[in-house]
Coordinates of C-alpha atoms in Angstrom, one line a residue:
M1 CA 0.3 -0.2 -0.2
T2 CA 1.5 3.4 -1.3
T3 CA 0.8 6.9 0.8
D4 CA -0.7 9.3 -1.6
P5 CA 2.0 12.2 -1.7
E6 CA -0.5 14.9 -0.8
T7 CA -1.9 13.6 2.2
A8 CA 1.3 12.6 3.7
E9 CA 2.5 14.2 6.7
L10 CA 4.7 17.3 6.2
E11 CA 8.2 17.3 7.0
I12 CA 10.6 20.6 8.1
R13 CA 14.4 20.3 7.6
A14 CA 16.2 23.7 8.8
T15 CA 20.1 24.6 8.8
P16 CA 21.5 27.2 10.4
V17 CA 23.1 29.9 8.0
A18 CA 26.3 31.7 8.8
P19 CA 27.1 34.1 10.3
L20 CA 26.1 32.1 13.5
E21 CA 25.5 34.2 16.9
H22 CA 28.7 32.9 18.2
D23 CA 30.6 34.7 15.6
V24 CA 28.7 37.9 15.6
S25 CA 28.9 38.2 19.3
T26 CA 32.9 37.7 19.2
I27 CA 32.9 40.8 17.1
R28 CA 30.5 42.7 19.3
K29 CA 32.1 42.2 22.4
S30 CA 35.7 43.2 20.6
L31 CA 34.7 45.9 18.5
L32 CA 35.4 49.0 21.0
Q33 CA 38.6 47.5 21.4
H34 CA 39.5 47.0 17.6
P35 CA 42.4 49.7 17.0
S36 CA 40.7 52.1 14.6
V37 CA 37.6 52.3 17.0
A38 CA 39.4 53.1 19.9
K39 CA 41.4 55.7 18.4
E40 CA 38.2 57.3 17.3
L41 CA 36.5 56.9 20.7
G42 CA 39.8 58.1 22.5
G43 CA 38.7 56.7 26.0
A44 CA 35.4 58.0 25.8
R45 CA 32.6 56.0 27.4
A46 CA 30.5 54.0 24.4
R47 CA 28.1 50.9 23.8
V48 CA 27.6 49.1 21.1
L49 CA 23.8 49.3 20.3
T50 CA 23.3 47.2 17.3
L51 CA 25.6 44.5 15.2
V52 CA 23.8 43.7 11.9
P53 CA 25.4 41.3 9.0
Q54 CA 24.5 42.6 5.9
P55 CA 24.2 41.2 2.1
D56 CA 26.3 43.0 -0.3
G57 CA 23.3 44.3 -2.1
R58 CA 23.8 42.2 -5.4
K59 CA 21.0 40.1 -6.2
T60 CA 21.9 36.3 -6.6
D61 CA 19.9 33.0 -7.5
E62 CA 21.3 31.0 -4.7
P63 CA 21.3 32.7 -1.1
Q64 CA 25.0 34.1 -0.2
P65 CA 26.7 34.2 3.0
L66 CA 26.8 37.3 4.9
H67 CA 30.5 38.5 5.2
R68 CA 29.6 42.3 5.9
F69 CA 28.5 44.1 9.1
T70 CA 27.1 47.4 10.3
A71 CA 27.4 48.2 13.9
T72 CA 25.5 51.2 15.7
V73 CA 27.9 52.4 18.5
Y74 CA 27.0 55.3 20.5
D75 CA 29.7 57.9 22.3
Y76 CA 27.7 59.1 25.5
D77 CA 30.9 61.7 26.1
R78 CA 30.8 63.4 22.7
E79 CA 26.9 62.8 21.8
R80 CA 27.4 61.0 18.8
V81 CA 26.8 57.8 16.8
L82 CA 29.5 55.8 15.1
A83 CA 28.3 53.8 12.4
I84 CA 30.8 51.0 11.8
S85 CA 31.1 48.6 8.8
G86 CA 33.4 46.2 8.3
D87 CA 34.2 42.3 7.3
L88 CA 32.9 39.7 9.7
R89 CA 35.7 37.1 9.2
D90 CA 38.0 39.9 10.6
T91 CA 37.8 38.8 14.2
D92 CA 40.8 39.5 15.8
V93 CA 40.7 42.8 17.1
R94 CA 44.7 43.2 16.4
D95 CA 44.0 43.2 12.7
P96 CA 45.6 46.2 11.3
R97 CA 43.1 46.7 8.5
E98 CA 40.9 49.7 9.2
L99 CA 37.2 49.7 9.6
R100 CA 35.0 52.1 7.7
I101 CA 33.5 54.5 10.4
E102 CA 31.2 57.3 10.1
S103 CA 30.0 59.7 12.5
H104 CA 26.5 61.0 13.1
V105 CA 24.3 63.0 15.4
I106 CA 21.1 61.0 15.1
Q107 CA 19.6 59.1 18.2
P108 CA 19.1 55.4 17.6
L109 CA 16.6 53.1 19.1
P110 CA 17.9 51.9 22.5
S111 CA 18.9 48.3 22.7
A112 CA 17.7 46.0 25.7
E113 CA 20.8 46.2 27.2
E114 CA 20.7 50.2 27.3
F115 CA 16.9 50.3 28.6
A116 CA 18.1 47.8 31.3
E117 CA 20.8 50.5 32.3
A118 CA 18.5 53.1 32.2
V119 CA 15.9 51.2 34.4
D120 CA 18.9 50.5 36.8
V121 CA 19.7 54.6 36.8
V122 CA 15.8 54.7 38.0
G123 CA 16.4 52.4 40.5
E124 CA 18.9 54.3 42.2
D125 CA 17.1 57.4 42.0
P126 CA 16.2 58.7 45.5
Q127 CA 12.7 59.9 44.5
L128 CA 11.9 56.8 42.7
G129 CA 13.7 53.7 43.5
E130 CA 11.9 52.7 46.7
A131 CA 8.2 52.6 44.9
I132 CA 9.8 50.5 42.3
R133 CA 11.8 48.1 44.9
S134 CA 8.5 47.7 46.8
G135 CA 6.5 46.9 43.9
E136 CA 4.3 49.9 44.3
V137 CA 5.4 51.0 40.9
T138 CA 5.9 48.5 37.6
V139 CA 8.3 49.3 35.0
F140 CA 7.4 49.6 30.9
R141 CA 8.9 50.5 27.6
P142 CA 7.4 53.9 26.9
M143 CA 6.6 55.4 23.5
P144 CA 8.2 57.0 22.6
P145 CA 11.4 55.6 24.0
I146 CA 13.6 58.7 23.5
V147 CA 12.8 62.1 25.2
D148 CA 13.9 65.0 23.2
H149 CA 16.5 66.9 25.5
Q150 CA 19.1 69.6 24.2
D151 CA 21.9 71.8 25.3
L152 CA 21.5 75.5 24.6
D153 CA 23.7 75.3 21.6
G154 CA 21.4 72.9 19.9
R155 CA 23.3 69.4 20.8
A156 CA 21.1 66.7 21.2
R157 CA 21.6 64.6 25.1
R158 CA 21.1 60.9 25.0
T159 CA 17.9 60.6 27.1
L160 CA 16.1 57.6 27.2
G161 CA 12.3 57.2 28.9
V162 CA 11.6 54.6 31.4
G163 CA 7.9 53.9 31.8
L164 CA 6.6 53.7 35.4
L165 CA 3.0 52.4 36.2
N166 CA 1.8 53.3 39.8
S167 CA -0.1 49.8 40.9
R168 CA -2.6 51.9 43.1
D169 CA -4.1 54.7 41.2
E170 CA -2.6 53.6 37.8
Q171 CA -1.2 56.8 37.1
A172 CA 1.5 56.5 34.3
R173 CA 4.4 58.8 34.0
V174 CA 8.0 58.7 31.8
A175 CA 11.5 59.2 33.8
A176 CA 13.6 60.7 31.8
V177 CA 16.9 59.5 32.1
L178 CA 20.3 61.5 31.1
M179 CA 22.7 58.3 29.8
S180 CA 26.0 60.3 29.8
E181 CA 25.6 61.4 33.5
R182 CA 23.5 58.3 34.8
R183 CA 20.7 60.7 36.5
V184 CA 16.9 60.9 36.3
L185 CA 16.1 64.4 34.9
H186 CA 13.1 64.8 37.0
D187 CA 11.9 68.3 35.1
L188 CA 11.5 66.4 31.6
S189 CA 9.7 63.6 33.5
E190 CA 6.5 63.6 32.0
R191 CA 2.8 62.3 33.2
L192 CA 1.0 60.4 30.7
P193 CA -2.8 60.3 30.3
H194 CA -4.5 59.0 33.1
G195 CA -6.6 55.9 33.0
A196 CA -4.2 52.9 32.4
A197 CA -5.0 50.1 30.0
R198 CA -7.0 48.0 31.8
C199 CA -8.1 46.4 28.0
E200 CA -4.2 45.2 27.8
P201 CA -2.4 42.4 29.9
T202 CA 0.3 43.2 32.2
A203 CA 4.0 43.3 30.8
P204 CA 5.4 40.6 33.2
D205 CA 8.8 41.3 35.2
D206 CA 10.2 37.5 34.6
R207 CA 11.4 37.6 31.0
C208 CA 12.4 34.8 28.6
A209 CA 16.2 34.4 28.3
T210 CA 17.8 36.1 25.6
T211 CA 18.7 33.9 22.0
G212 CA 21.1 36.6 20.6
T213 CA 20.2 39.3 17.6
T214 CA 21.7 37.0 14.9
G215 CA 20.1 34.0 13.4
Q216 CA 19.0 33.0 9.7
I217 CA 17.9 29.3 8.6
N218 CA 17.5 27.2 5.3
L219 CA 14.1 25.8 5.3
T220 CA 12.8 22.9 3.3
V221 CA 9.5 21.7 3.5
S222 CA 8.8 18.3 1.9
Q223 CA 5.5 16.0 1.7
G224 CA 5.7 12.1 0.9
G225 CA 9.5 12.6 -0.4
Q226 CA 8.7 15.5 -2.8
T227 CA 10.2 18.8 -1.8
L228 CA 7.6 21.5 -1.5
W229 CA 9.2 24.6 -0.4
Q230 CA 12.6 25.8 -0.1
L231 CA 13.7 29.2 1.5
Q232 CA 15.8 31.1 3.8
V233 CA 13.9 32.8 6.9
V234 CA 15.5 35.5 8.9
R235 CA 15.0 36.4 12.4
P236 CA 13.3 39.9 13.3
A237 CA 16.4 40.7 15.2
A238 CA 18.6 39.9 12.0
S239 CA 15.9 41.5 9.4
S240 CA 16.9 44.1 6.7
G241 CA 15.5 47.6 6.2
T242 CA 15.8 51.2 8.4
N243 CA 13.8 49.8 11.1
G244 CA 13.8 46.2 10.5
S245 CA 11.1 44.1 8.7
G246 CA 9.6 41.3 10.8
V247 CA 10.1 37.7 10.1
E248 CA 11.9 38.4 6.5
L249 CA 11.5 35.6 3.8
R250 CA 14.5 35.2 1.2
H251 CA 14.9 33.0 -1.8
V252 CA 11.5 31.6 -1.9
R253 CA 10.9 28.4 -4.1
Y254 CA 7.8 26.2 -4.5
R255 CA 8.1 23.3 -6.2
G256 CA 12.0 24.4 -7.4
R257 CA 10.5 27.5 -9.1
T258 CA 11.4 31.0 -7.7
V259 CA 8.6 32.8 -6.2
L260 CA 10.2 35.6 -4.3
Y261 CA 13.7 37.2 -3.7
R262 CA 12.4 38.6 -0.7
A263 CA 9.4 39.3 1.2
H264 CA 8.8 41.5 4.9
V265 CA 7.3 44.1 6.3
P266 CA 9.8 47.2 6.3
I267 CA 7.3 50.0 7.2
L268 CA 4.9 50.1 10.1
N269 CA 3.0 53.3 11.7
V270 CA 0.6 54.0 14.2
E271 CA -1.9 57.3 14.0
Y272 CA -4.3 58.3 17.2
A273 CA -7.8 60.2 16.2
Q274 CA -7.0 63.8 17.2
A275 CA -10.0 64.0 19.8
T276 CA -8.6 61.0 21.9
A277 CA -5.0 61.5 21.4
G278 CA -3.8 63.3 24.3
N279 CA -0.1 62.7 25.0
C280 CA -0.1 60.1 23.1
G281 CA 1.5 60.1 19.5
P282 CA -0.6 61.4 17.5
T283 CA 1.6 59.3 15.4
Y284 CA 4.8 56.9 15.4
R285 CA 6.9 55.2 12.9
D286 CA 7.4 51.8 14.3
W287 CA 10.1 49.1 14.3
Q288 CA 10.0 45.6 13.6
N289 CA 13.5 44.2 14.9
S290 CA 12.5 43.7 18.6
E291 CA 11.4 40.5 19.6
A292 CA 9.1 39.8 22.5
C293 CA 8.7 36.7 24.5
F294 CA 5.8 34.2 23.7
R295 CA 5.2 30.3 24.1
A296 CA 7.2 28.2 22.0
D297 CA 7.9 24.3 22.9
G298 CA 10.2 22.5 20.9
Q299 CA 13.7 22.0 19.5
T300 CA 16.0 24.8 19.0
V301 CA 17.4 24.1 15.4
A302 CA 19.6 27.5 15.5
P303 CA 19.7 30.7 17.6
G304 CA 16.2 32.2 17.6
F305 CA 14.7 29.3 15.7
R306 CA 12.7 26.7 17.3
I307 CA 10.7 23.8 15.6
C308 CA 7.4 22.8 17.7
P309 CA 5.2 19.7 17.8
T310 CA 2.4 21.9 18.7
P311 CA 1.2 25.3 17.6
A312 CA 3.2 28.4 19.2
L313 CA 1.3 30.7 21.3
T314 CA 1.5 34.5 21.2
I315 CA -0.2 37.6 23.1
L316 CA -3.2 37.2 20.7
D317 CA -3.8 33.3 21.7
T318 CA -3.5 33.6 25.3
G319 CA -4.1 37.3 26.1
T320 CA -1.0 37.3 28.4
D321 CA 2.7 38.8 27.6
A322 CA 4.7 36.2 28.8
G323 CA 6.4 33.1 27.2
N324 CA 9.7 31.0 27.1
F325 CA 11.1 31.9 23.8
R326 CA 12.1 34.7 21.6
G327 CA 12.5 34.4 17.8
V328 CA 11.0 32.5 15.2
A329 CA 8.9 29.2 15.7
L330 CA 8.0 26.7 13.2
Y331 CA 5.1 24.3 13.4
I332 CA 2.9 22.0 11.1
L333 CA -0.6 22.8 11.1
G334 CA -2.7 20.4 8.8
Q335 CA -1.7 21.2 5.6
K336 CA 0.6 24.3 6.0
V337 CA 4.0 25.4 8.0
V338 CA 3.3 28.5 10.3
L339 CA 6.4 30.5 11.0
V340 CA 5.9 33.0 13.8
S341 CA 7.2 35.7 15.8
E342 CA 6.1 38.4 18.4
L343 CA 7.7 41.8 18.4
M344 CA 7.8 44.6 20.5
A345 CA 8.0 48.6 20.0
G346 CA 7.4 50.2 23.0
W347 CA 4.1 49.0 24.6
Y348 CA 2.6 47.8 21.5
R349 CA 3.3 44.0 20.5
Y350 CA 2.8 42.6 16.9
I351 CA 2.6 39.4 15.6
S352 CA 4.7 38.8 12.5
Q353 CA 3.6 35.6 10.7
W354 CA 3.9 33.6 7.5
R355 CA 1.8 30.5 6.2
L356 CA 3.1 28.1 3.7
H357 CA 0.4 25.7 2.4
T358 CA 1.2 22.5 0.5
N359 CA -0.7 23.6 -2.5
G360 CA 1.7 26.8 -3.0
T361 CA -0.6 29.2 -1.3
I362 CA 1.2 32.0 0.8
R363 CA -0.4 33.8 3.5
P364 CA 1.4 36.7 5.1
R365 CA -0.4 37.9 8.5
F366 CA 0.6 40.6 11.0
G367 CA -1.3 40.9 14.3
F368 CA -1.4 43.8 16.7
A369 CA -1.8 43.7 20.4
G370 CA -0.3 45.4 23.4
V371 CA 0.5 45.7 27.1
N372 CA -0.8 47.8 29.9
N373 CA -0.3 51.2 29.3
P374 CA -2.3 54.5 29.2
C375 CA -2.5 55.0 25.5
T376 CA -3.5 51.8 23.4
C377 CA -6.9 51.4 25.0
R378 CA -7.5 55.1 22.7
E379 CA -8.8 54.7 19.5
H380 CA -5.8 54.5 16.8
R381 CA -5.2 52.8 13.7
H382 CA -2.1 50.9 12.4
H383 CA -0.8 50.6 8.6
V384 CA 1.5 47.7 8.1
Y385 CA 3.2 47.4 4.6
W386 CA 4.5 44.3 3.2
R387 CA 7.3 44.5 0.2
F388 CA 7.2 41.4 -1.9
D389 CA 10.0 41.4 -4.1
F390 CA 8.4 38.8 -6.8
D391 CA 10.8 36.7 -9.0
V392 CA 8.3 34.6 -10.5
G393 CA 9.9 31.8 -12.5
G394 CA 13.2 34.5 -11.9
A395 CA 13.8 38.0 -12.0
S396 CA 12.5 38.8 -15.3
P397 CA 10.5 39.1 -17.7
N398 CA 7.8 39.9 -15.0
V399 CA 4.8 41.9 -15.5
V400 CA 2.0 43.5 -12.9
E401 CA -1.6 42.6 -14.2
E402 CA -4.6 43.8 -12.2
F403 CA -8.1 42.2 -12.2
N404 CA -11.7 44.0 -11.9
D405 CA -14.9 42.7 -12.1
P406 CA -17.1 44.7 -13.7
P407 CA -14.0 45.6 -15.6
L408 CA -13.1 49.5 -15.8
V409 CA -13.9 49.6 -19.4
A410 CA -17.5 48.4 -20.4
G411 CA -17.0 45.6 -22.8
G412 CA -13.5 45.6 -21.8
S413 CA -11.4 42.7 -20.5
N414 CA -10.8 41.8 -16.6
W415 CA -7.2 41.8 -16.7
H416 CA -5.1 44.8 -17.8
T417 CA -1.3 45.3 -17.6
K418 CA 0.1 48.0 -15.4
S419 CA 2.7 49.0 -17.6
W420 CA 4.3 51.8 -15.7
E421 CA 4.8 52.3 -12.1
I422 CA 1.8 53.1 -10.1
R423 CA 0.0 53.5 -7.0
R424 CA -3.6 51.7 -6.8
P425 CA -6.2 51.7 -4.3
R426 CA -8.3 48.8 -3.1
D427 CA -12.1 48.2 -4.6
P428 CA -13.7 45.4 -3.2
A429 CA -16.7 46.1 -5.4
R430 CA -14.7 45.2 -8.5
K431 CA -13.4 42.1 -6.8
R432 CA -9.7 43.7 -7.2
H433 CA -6.6 41.9 -6.8
W434 CA -3.4 41.7 -8.6
R435 CA -0.8 39.1 -10.3
V436 CA 2.6 39.1 -11.2
R437 CA 3.1 37.0 -14.2
N438 CA 6.4 35.4 -16.1
T439 CA 5.8 36.4 -19.8
A440 CA 8.3 33.8 -20.8
G441 CA 6.8 30.9 -18.9
D442 CA 3.1 32.0 -18.2
Q443 CA 3.3 31.3 -14.6
A444 CA 2.0 33.5 -12.0
Y445 CA 1.4 34.4 -8.5
R446 CA -1.8 36.2 -7.3
L447 CA -1.7 38.9 -4.7
R448 CA -5.5 38.9 -3.4
P449 CA -6.5 41.8 -0.4
G450 CA -7.6 40.2 3.3
T451 CA -11.2 40.7 3.6
D452 CA -10.5 42.6 6.7
D453 CA -7.2 44.6 5.4
G454 CA -9.2 48.2 5.2
T455 CA -8.5 51.2 2.7
Q456 CA -6.4 54.2 2.6
D457 CA -6.9 57.0 4.3
A458 CA -5.1 60.6 4.9
H459 CA -2.2 58.8 7.0
G460 CA -1.9 55.0 5.3
V461 CA -1.5 57.0 2.0
G462 CA -2.0 53.8 -0.3
D463 CA -3.0 49.9 -0.5
L464 CA -0.8 49.0 -3.3
W465 CA 2.1 50.0 -5.3
A466 CA 3.7 48.4 -8.4
L467 CA 7.5 49.5 -8.7
R468 CA 10.6 48.4 -10.5
Y469 CA 13.4 46.7 -8.7
R470 CA 16.1 48.7 -7.0
S471 CA 18.4 47.4 -4.3
A472 CA 18.8 50.4 -2.4
E473 CA 14.6 50.6 -1.8
L474 CA 14.0 48.5 0.9
D475 CA 12.0 50.8 2.6
D476 CA 11.7 54.3 2.2
G477 CA 14.7 55.4 4.9
Q478 CA 12.6 56.9 7.3
A479 CA 13.5 56.1 10.7
F480 CA 11.5 56.0 14.3
T481 CA 9.9 59.5 14.4
T482 CA 6.8 61.1 16.1
D483 CA 6.5 63.7 13.2
P484 CA 3.1 63.3 11.4
Q485 CA 4.5 64.1 7.9
L486 CA 7.8 61.5 8.5
S487 CA 5.8 58.9 10.2
R488 CA 3.4 58.0 7.3
A489 CA 4.9 55.6 4.5
R490 CA 6.5 57.7 1.8
L491 CA 6.7 55.2 -0.6
D492 CA 5.5 57.4 -3.7
L493 CA 9.0 59.0 -3.1
L494 CA 10.1 55.7 -5.1
R495 CA 7.4 55.8 -7.6
S496 CA 8.2 57.4 -10.9
P497 CA 5.5 57.4 -13.5
A498 CA 7.8 57.2 -16.3
E499 CA 9.5 54.2 -15.1
P500 CA 8.7 51.2 -17.0
L501 CA 7.4 48.2 -15.8
L502 CA 7.0 45.6 -18.8
N503 CA 9.1 42.4 -18.7
T504 CA 11.5 43.5 -16.2
D505 CA 12.2 42.7 -12.3
V506 CA 8.9 43.9 -10.2
V507 CA 8.3 44.5 -6.6
L508 CA 4.7 45.3 -5.2
W509 CA 4.1 47.0 -1.8
Y510 CA 0.9 46.0 -0.1
A511 CA -0.8 48.2 2.9
A512 CA -3.3 46.9 5.0
H513 CA -4.7 49.5 7.8
F514 CA -6.6 48.3 11.0
T515 CA -8.6 50.7 13.8
H516 CA -7.8 49.3 17.1
D517 CA -9.8 50.2 20.2
P518 CA -11.9 48.9 23.1
A519 CA -14.1 47.1 21.2
H520 CA -11.0 44.9 19.8
P521 CA -9.2 44.3 23.1
H522 CA -6.8 41.9 22.1
G523 CA -5.7 42.8 18.7
H524 CA -6.4 41.5 15.4
I525 CA -4.9 39.8 12.2
L526 CA -4.6 41.2 8.8
G527 CA -2.9 40.5 5.5
P528 CA -3.4 39.3 1.7
D529 CA -3.4 35.9 0.1
L530 CA -0.4 34.9 -2.7
T531 CA -1.9 32.1 -4.8
P532 CA 0.0 30.3 -7.5
E533 CA -1.2 30.0 -11.1
N534 CA 0.0 27.6 -13.9
W535 CA 2.5 26.2 -11.5

């Protein structure tokens, strides 16, 4: 008796991809002692905030090792940022080869270690420390994470915010910690709107163990001896883009044919209704590379990757902000493989998920939640932007086509080709969806909007962009900000109406929009469906 390959159990095989966490940690620990860095710092107190392996920017048919890195170092004595890049294979601090070092005055997001130091400073403060030690006040990550503080000459001072929530009256405030002097600036501490977020769970004190910030795997999914999916998966902490991009997929193949070169979420923002904003927002450009804890029981196959025999449980499943793992969990659910991670940005919690089905369907999903704070129970709206770098049957010749029923022109075709770079709105009344098709082989992948994905508005400025591939356009280049003009996605800056799309390498940006209020106490999940055609 033979087993039907289409009903056989799915099998997952995951192998770590270099560089490994040990290699990156070695460089991270020794970077400040490298001769060229030490010379630049001149004995100043400094901290490595991030160190992320980087591809070289060339598009290749096969995954390539990541030999380059970019590090962010903060110099507290001179209040500046050093952007340092080099080769991961140069692990010896005595290596005479110089690193590339650039100096900036931007304020990067705090790392987990830096925030922990800020919490220690607050705990040592005569006015605040005892309340924290007694349990009367609990600590949380506020939004924004950086407090605006400048000297009279205009120099920005590195000042982190530490959220403090009083358990008796649920009054919240943000303590401003001047990192160069390790002290609380009480005159800059700010009270947040009263009325704590009883509709959100409390962030626990017992956090799960760290799994580092580096990690990617090669993943193969097979059924009945047949290979269905081959891809590379990058954990959020190592994902690409200005602000990270959640669980990132690269070099995705279904049944041996290329589908996507890269798929990720490089842009995410929040806007609060003006009538209820108070001191919340009014807008944020969030980040997608900070991993939160969730429940995932199983076997760790690489730093930040765990294969689970049962479904992993995030805050959307349990209603609690707790867990035993941070990174990417993989599990089989019927005829699909699920990849999921929980992210944090201040008091927000986000779920980055991909579902790979045996029939070739890819379901990108993004979920929204939060932990106890004074803002997220006020009405606000999330805008999430996926970037799908389609290489259907290869990078080219690909075209973008749009479906409308009824057609846009009476008596015309339901399908028409987008010959030039363009932004398009959703139109459920016309069953509007899109596909990327290889004109040489006629294989295609359709992108169908999710039923709850919402529509564009003044801040969520679009629903879909069809653009030509450019290696430098992983996002719009905007770092974290609360400026309403900058926090919104600026993808129109990447679009040129005179840029042809026919028979070339194309990228689709797809946006979903979600209104989050007390009527949705534990968040929601949005996302489109990608389905194969003529495969």
